[in-house]
Amino acid sequence: MIDTDLVMAIAGSVCAFVAAIAWIGDHRRMKRRDLDRVGFMPWTALFFISLMGAVLLLGISAKDWFSR
């Protein structure tokens, strides 16, 4: 693996981790008991952006890895 491929794979893994945390946060927000306690964190947008980053970065690094 070239250094840029490794950097993209690490960044994609971090994005996937952030997406998992945001998914858990969004799930907890949807299942809250007190509906008046709304949060300030945009979990859905954070999940979507980090998931797209993870898919793109891991896809590009996997394409370069499998082409060898």
PDB file of N, CA and C in Angstrom:
ATOM      1  N   MET A   1       0.831  -1.182   0.000  1.00  0.00           N
ATOM      2  CA  MET A   1       0.000   0.000   0.000  1.00  0.00           C
ATOM      3  C   MET A   1       0.877   1.247   0.000  1.00  0.00           C
ATOM      4  N   ILE A   2       0.500   2.195  -0.795  1.00  0.00           N
ATOM      5  CA  ILE A   2       1.194   3.481  -0.806  1.00  0.00           C
ATOM      6  C   ILE A   2       0.727   4.269   0.416  1.00  0.00           C
ATOM      7  N   ASP A   3       1.522   5.229   0.824  1.00  0.00           N
ATOM      8  CA  ASP A   3       1.189   5.997   2.023  1.00  0.00           C
ATOM      9  C   ASP A   3      -0.165   6.699   1.914  1.00  0.00           C
ATOM     10  N   THR A   4      -0.510   7.212   0.744  1.00  0.00           N
ATOM     11  CA  THR A   4      -1.801   7.893   0.603  1.00  0.00           C
ATOM     12  C   THR A   4      -2.956   6.907   0.741  1.00  0.00           C
ATOM     13  N   ASP A   5      -2.756   5.676   0.262  1.00  0.00           N
ATOM     14  CA  ASP A   5      -3.804   4.666   0.424  1.00  0.00           C
ATOM     15  C   ASP A   5      -3.997   4.330   1.893  1.00  0.00           C
ATOM     16  N   LEU A   6      -2.913   4.249   2.623  1.00  0.00           N
ATOM     17  CA  LEU A   6      -2.991   3.963   4.050  1.00  0.00           C
ATOM     18  C   LEU A   6      -3.673   5.110   4.796  1.00  0.00           C
ATOM     19  N   VAL A   7      -3.359   6.333   4.434  1.00  0.00           N
ATOM     20  CA  VAL A   7      -3.986   7.496   5.063  1.00  0.00           C
ATOM     21  C   VAL A   7      -5.489   7.518   4.774  1.00  0.00           C
ATOM     22  N   MET A   8      -5.868   7.196   3.523  1.00  0.00           N
ATOM     23  CA  MET A   8      -7.296   7.158   3.192  1.00  0.00           C
ATOM     24  C   MET A   8      -8.009   6.041   3.943  1.00  0.00           C
ATOM     25  N   ALA A   9      -7.355   4.903   4.117  1.00  0.00           N
ATOM     26  CA  ALA A   9      -7.968   3.796   4.850  1.00  0.00           C
ATOM     27  C   ALA A   9      -8.146   4.151   6.326  1.00  0.00           C
ATOM     28  N   ILE A  10      -7.170   4.815   6.910  1.00  0.00           N
ATOM     29  CA  ILE A  10      -7.282   5.224   8.313  1.00  0.00           C
ATOM     30  C   ILE A  10      -8.366   6.285   8.476  1.00  0.00           C
ATOM     31  N   ALA A  11      -8.392   7.258   7.571  1.00  0.00           N
ATOM     32  CA  ALA A  11      -9.418   8.299   7.650  1.00  0.00           C
ATOM     33  C   ALA A  11     -10.816   7.714   7.424  1.00  0.00           C
ATOM     34  N   GLY A  12     -10.939   6.746   6.534  1.00  0.00           N
ATOM     35  CA  GLY A  12     -12.217   6.087   6.318  1.00  0.00           C
ATOM     36  C   GLY A  12     -12.661   5.297   7.531  1.00  0.00           C
ATOM     37  N   SER A  13     -11.713   4.673   8.219  1.00  0.00           N
ATOM     38  CA  SER A  13     -12.043   3.937   9.435  1.00  0.00           C
ATOM     39  C   SER A  13     -12.503   4.882  10.544  1.00  0.00           C
ATOM     40  N   VAL A  14     -11.863   6.026  10.652  1.00  0.00           N
ATOM     41  CA  VAL A  14     -12.285   7.025  11.642  1.00  0.00           C
ATOM     42  C   VAL A  14     -13.683   7.539  11.311  1.00  0.00           C
ATOM     43  N   CYS A  15     -13.946   7.776  10.038  1.00  0.00           N
ATOM     44  CA  CYS A  15     -15.286   8.220   9.632  1.00  0.00           C
ATOM     45  C   CYS A  15     -16.329   7.157   9.936  1.00  0.00           C
ATOM     46  N   ALA A  16     -15.980   5.879   9.738  1.00  0.00           N
ATOM     47  CA  ALA A  16     -16.921   4.802  10.044  1.00  0.00           C
ATOM     48  C   ALA A  16     -17.193   4.735  11.545  1.00  0.00           C
ATOM     49  N   PHE A  17     -16.177   4.971  12.347  1.00  0.00           N
ATOM     50  CA  PHE A  17     -16.348   4.980  13.796  1.00  0.00           C
ATOM     51  C   PHE A  17     -17.249   6.131  14.228  1.00  0.00           C
ATOM     52  N   VAL A  18     -17.048   7.307  13.642  1.00  0.00           N
ATOM     53  CA  VAL A  18     -17.894   8.467  13.955  1.00  0.00           C
ATOM     54  C   VAL A  18     -19.327   8.209  13.506  1.00  0.00           C
ATOM     55  N   ALA A  19     -19.499   7.542  12.371  1.00  0.00           N
ATOM     56  CA  ALA A  19     -20.843   7.211  11.891  1.00  0.00           C
ATOM     57  C   ALA A  19     -21.540   6.253  12.853  1.00  0.00           C
ATOM     58  N   ALA A  20     -20.797   5.295  13.394  1.00  0.00           N
ATOM     59  CA  ALA A  20     -21.395   4.365  14.360  1.00  0.00           C
ATOM     60  C   ALA A  20     -21.818   5.098  15.630  1.00  0.00           C
ATOM     61  N   ILE A  21     -20.993   5.999  16.115  1.00  0.00           N
ATOM     62  CA  ILE A  21     -21.339   6.781  17.305  1.00  0.00           C
ATOM     63  C   ILE A  21     -22.568   7.658  17.030  1.00  0.00           C
ATOM     64  N   ALA A  22     -22.619   8.277  15.850  1.00  0.00           N
ATOM     65  CA  ALA A  22     -23.766   9.130  15.500  1.00  0.00           C
ATOM     66  C   ALA A  22     -25.033   8.301  15.342  1.00  0.00           C
ATOM     67  N   TRP A  23     -24.903   7.088  14.823  1.00  0.00           N
ATOM     68  CA  TRP A  23     -26.078   6.223  14.678  1.00  0.00           C
ATOM     69  C   TRP A  23     -26.635   5.845  16.051  1.00  0.00           C
ATOM     70  N   ILE A  24     -25.738   5.547  16.985  1.00  0.00           N
ATOM     71  CA  ILE A  24     -26.184   5.229  18.351  1.00  0.00           C
ATOM     72  C   ILE A  24     -26.850   6.448  18.987  1.00  0.00           C
ATOM     73  N   GLY A  25     -26.269   7.627  18.797  1.00  0.00           N
ATOM     74  CA  GLY A  25     -26.860   8.853  19.339  1.00  0.00           C
ATOM     75  C   GLY A  25     -28.222   9.154  18.742  1.00  0.00           C
ATOM     76  N   ASP A  26     -28.368   8.932  17.446  1.00  0.00           N
ATOM     77  CA  ASP A  26     -29.663   9.161  16.809  1.00  0.00           C
ATOM     78  C   ASP A  26     -30.690   8.142  17.281  1.00  0.00           C
ATOM     79  N   HIS A  27     -30.268   6.918  17.470  1.00  0.00           N
ATOM     80  CA  HIS A  27     -31.177   5.883  17.968  1.00  0.00           C
ATOM     81  C   HIS A  27     -31.639   6.200  19.391  1.00  0.00           C
ATOM     82  N   ARG A  28     -30.715   6.655  20.223  1.00  0.00           N
ATOM     83  CA  ARG A  28     -31.079   7.030  21.592  1.00  0.00           C
ATOM     84  C   ARG A  28     -32.025   8.223  21.607  1.00  0.00           C
ATOM     85  N   ARG A  29     -31.820   9.177  20.675  1.00  0.00           N
ATOM     86  CA  ARG A  29     -32.700  10.342  20.632  1.00  0.00           C
ATOM     87  C   ARG A  29     -34.111   9.951  20.199  1.00  0.00           C
ATOM     88  N   MET A  30     -34.224   9.022  19.280  1.00  0.00           N
ATOM     89  CA  MET A  30     -35.546   8.597  18.823  1.00  0.00           C
ATOM     90  C   MET A  30     -36.292   7.781  19.880  1.00  0.00           C
ATOM     91  N   LYS A  31     -35.581   7.138  20.780  1.00  0.00           N
ATOM     92  CA  LYS A  31     -36.208   6.283  21.786  1.00  0.00           C
ATOM     93  C   LYS A  31     -36.299   6.948  23.162  1.00  0.00           C
ATOM     94  N   ARG A  32     -36.112   8.270  23.243  1.00  0.00           N
ATOM     95  CA  ARG A  32     -36.134   8.939  24.543  1.00  0.00           C
ATOM     96  C   ARG A  32     -37.545   8.930  25.130  1.00  0.00           C
ATOM     97  N   ARG A  33     -37.604   8.939  26.433  1.00  0.00           N
ATOM     98  CA  ARG A  33     -38.898   8.909  27.120  1.00  0.00           C
ATOM     99  C   ARG A  33     -39.519  10.293  27.199  1.00  0.00           C
ATOM    100  N   ASP A  34     -38.725  11.283  27.541  1.00  0.00           N
ATOM    101  CA  ASP A  34     -39.233  12.653  27.676  1.00  0.00           C
ATOM    102  C   ASP A  34     -39.093  13.365  26.328  1.00  0.00           C
ATOM    103  N   LEU A  35     -40.172  13.505  25.606  1.00  0.00           N
ATOM    104  CA  LEU A  35     -40.127  14.072  24.265  1.00  0.00           C
ATOM    105  C   LEU A  35     -39.810  15.562  24.256  1.00  0.00           C
ATOM    106  N   ASP A  36     -39.951  16.222  25.399  1.00  0.00           N
ATOM    107  CA  ASP A  36     -39.651  17.649  25.469  1.00  0.00           C
ATOM    108  C   ASP A  36     -38.155  17.933  25.596  1.00  0.00           C
ATOM    109  N   ARG A  37     -37.371  16.924  25.917  1.00  0.00           N
ATOM    110  CA  ARG A  37     -35.926  17.113  26.051  1.00  0.00           C
ATOM    111  C   ARG A  37     -35.248  16.875  24.702  1.00  0.00           C
ATOM    112  N   VAL A  38     -35.300  17.868  23.869  1.00  0.00           N
ATOM    113  CA  VAL A  38     -34.653  17.737  22.560  1.00  0.00           C
ATOM    114  C   VAL A  38     -33.178  18.085  22.705  1.00  0.00           C
ATOM    115  N   GLY A  39     -32.355  17.451  21.930  1.00  0.00           N
ATOM    116  CA  GLY A  39     -30.921  17.703  21.995  1.00  0.00           C
ATOM    117  C   GLY A  39     -30.510  18.789  21.016  1.00  0.00           C
ATOM    118  N   PHE A  40     -29.245  19.134  21.064  1.00  0.00           N
ATOM    119  CA  PHE A  40     -28.734  20.156  20.160  1.00  0.00           C
ATOM    120  C   PHE A  40     -27.814  19.567  19.102  1.00  0.00           C
ATOM    121  N   MET A  41     -27.498  18.268  19.205  1.00  0.00           N
ATOM    122  CA  MET A  41     -26.571  17.645  18.273  1.00  0.00           C
ATOM    123  C   MET A  41     -27.334  17.110  17.056  1.00  0.00           C
ATOM    124  N   PRO A  42     -26.916  17.486  15.851  1.00  0.00           N
ATOM    125  CA  PRO A  42     -27.607  16.986  14.648  1.00  0.00           C
ATOM    126  C   PRO A  42     -27.116  15.583  14.280  1.00  0.00           C
ATOM    127  N   TRP A  43     -27.593  14.570  14.985  1.00  0.00           N
ATOM    128  CA  TRP A  43     -27.081  13.213  14.823  1.00  0.00           C
ATOM    129  C   TRP A  43     -27.306  12.674  13.420  1.00  0.00           C
ATOM    130  N   THR A  44     -28.444  12.961  12.822  1.00  0.00           N
ATOM    131  CA  THR A  44     -28.739  12.412  11.504  1.00  0.00           C
ATOM    132  C   THR A  44     -27.793  12.981  10.453  1.00  0.00           C
ATOM    133  N   ALA A  45     -27.584  14.267  10.470  1.00  0.00           N
ATOM    134  CA  ALA A  45     -26.666  14.888   9.508  1.00  0.00           C
ATOM    135  C   ALA A  45     -25.233  14.428   9.747  1.00  0.00           C
ATOM    136  N   LEU A  46     -24.842  14.325  10.992  1.00  0.00           N
ATOM    137  CA  LEU A  46     -23.499  13.854  11.313  1.00  0.00           C
ATOM    138  C   LEU A  46     -23.297  12.413  10.847  1.00  0.00           C
ATOM    139  N   PHE A  47     -24.307  11.580  11.025  1.00  0.00           N
ATOM    140  CA  PHE A  47     -24.240  10.200  10.564  1.00  0.00           C
ATOM    141  C   PHE A  47     -24.105  10.141   9.051  1.00  0.00           C
ATOM    142  N   PHE A  48     -24.930  10.908   8.350  1.00  0.00           N
ATOM    143  CA  PHE A  48     -24.913  10.861   6.891  1.00  0.00           C
ATOM    144  C   PHE A  48     -23.574  11.333   6.326  1.00  0.00           C
ATOM    145  N   ILE A  49     -23.068  12.433   6.834  1.00  0.00           N
ATOM    146  CA  ILE A  49     -21.809  12.981   6.316  1.00  0.00           C
ATOM    147  C   ILE A  49     -20.639  12.047   6.612  1.00  0.00           C
ATOM    148  N   SER A  50     -20.583  11.504   7.825  1.00  0.00           N
ATOM    149  CA  SER A  50     -19.475  10.617   8.153  1.00  0.00           C
ATOM    150  C   SER A  50     -19.593   9.283   7.433  1.00  0.00           C
ATOM    151  N   LEU A  51     -20.806   8.792   7.209  1.00  0.00           N
ATOM    152  CA  LEU A  51     -20.964   7.552   6.456  1.00  0.00           C
ATOM    153  C   LEU A  51     -20.538   7.732   5.004  1.00  0.00           C
ATOM    154  N   MET A  52     -20.899   8.855   4.403  1.00  0.00           N
ATOM    155  CA  MET A  52     -20.482   9.101   3.019  1.00  0.00           C
ATOM    156  C   MET A  52     -18.965   9.230   2.919  1.00  0.00           C
ATOM    157  N   GLY A  53     -18.359   9.885   3.896  1.00  0.00           N
ATOM    158  CA  GLY A  53     -16.902   9.969   3.913  1.00  0.00           C
ATOM    159  C   GLY A  53     -16.256   8.603   4.060  1.00  0.00           C
ATOM    160  N   ALA A  54     -16.823   7.764   4.915  1.00  0.00           N
ATOM    161  CA  ALA A  54     -16.274   6.424   5.119  1.00  0.00           C
ATOM    162  C   ALA A  54     -16.413   5.589   3.852  1.00  0.00           C
ATOM    163  N   VAL A  55     -17.559   5.656   3.214  1.00  0.00           N
ATOM    164  CA  VAL A  55     -17.768   4.862   1.994  1.00  0.00           C
ATOM    165  C   VAL A  55     -16.812   5.316   0.888  1.00  0.00           C
ATOM    166  N   LEU A  56     -16.684   6.615   0.711  1.00  0.00           N
ATOM    167  CA  LEU A  56     -15.806   7.116  -0.345  1.00  0.00           C
ATOM    168  C   LEU A  56     -14.340   6.813  -0.056  1.00  0.00           C
ATOM    169  N   LEU A  57     -13.887   7.106   1.143  1.00  0.00           N
ATOM    170  CA  LEU A  57     -12.472   6.891   1.461  1.00  0.00           C
ATOM    171  C   LEU A  57     -12.102   5.412   1.465  1.00  0.00           C
ATOM    172  N   LEU A  58     -12.931   4.583   2.070  1.00  0.00           N
ATOM    173  CA  LEU A  58     -12.633   3.154   2.092  1.00  0.00           C
ATOM    174  C   LEU A  58     -12.782   2.538   0.707  1.00  0.00           C
ATOM    175  N   GLY A  59     -13.714   3.032  -0.085  1.00  0.00           N
ATOM    176  CA  GLY A  59     -13.866   2.529  -1.446  1.00  0.00           C
ATOM    177  C   GLY A  59     -12.679   2.850  -2.329  1.00  0.00           C
ATOM    178  N   ILE A  60     -12.182   4.058  -2.224  1.00  0.00           N
ATOM    179  CA  ILE A  60     -11.016   4.443  -3.026  1.00  0.00           C
ATOM    180  C   ILE A  60      -9.782   3.674  -2.577  1.00  0.00           C
ATOM    181  N   SER A  61      -9.596   3.532  -1.275  1.00  0.00           N
ATOM    182  CA  SER A  61      -8.416   2.800  -0.810  1.00  0.00           C
ATOM    183  C   SER A  61      -8.525   1.310  -1.138  1.00  0.00           C
ATOM    184  N   ALA A  62      -9.734   0.749  -1.123  1.00  0.00           N
ATOM    185  CA  ALA A  62      -9.899  -0.663  -1.481  1.00  0.00           C
ATOM    186  C   ALA A  62      -9.686  -0.867  -2.978  1.00  0.00           C
ATOM    187  N   LYS A  63     -10.134   0.086  -3.788  1.00  0.00           N
ATOM    188  CA  LYS A  63      -9.926  -0.022  -5.233  1.00  0.00           C
ATOM    189  C   LYS A  63      -8.434  -0.040  -5.564  1.00  0.00           C
ATOM    190  N   ASP A  64      -7.681   0.844  -4.914  1.00  0.00           N
ATOM    191  CA  ASP A  64      -6.238   0.874  -5.152  1.00  0.00           C
ATOM    192  C   ASP A  64      -5.555  -0.370  -4.587  1.00  0.00           C
ATOM    193  N   TRP A  65      -6.075  -0.892  -3.485  1.00  0.00           N
ATOM    194  CA  TRP A  65      -5.474  -2.066  -2.866  1.00  0.00           C
ATOM    195  C   TRP A  65      -5.721  -3.314  -3.717  1.00  0.00           C
ATOM    196  N   PHE A  66      -6.944  -3.450  -4.271  1.00  0.00           N
ATOM    197  CA  PHE A  66      -7.271  -4.627  -5.079  1.00  0.00           C
ATOM    198  C   PHE A  66      -6.697  -4.558  -6.488  1.00  0.00           C
ATOM    199  N   SER A  67      -6.310  -3.400  -6.938  1.00  0.00           N
ATOM    200  CA  SER A  67      -5.749  -3.286  -8.286  1.00  0.00           C
ATOM    201  C   SER A  67      -4.302  -3.784  -8.352  1.00  0.00           C
ATOM    202  N   ARG A  68      -3.711  -4.064  -7.238  1.00  0.00           N
ATOM    203  CA  ARG A  68      -2.324  -4.566  -7.219  1.00  0.00           C
ATOM    204  C   ARG A  68      -2.250  -6.034  -7.351  1.00  0.00           C
TER     205      ARG A  68
END
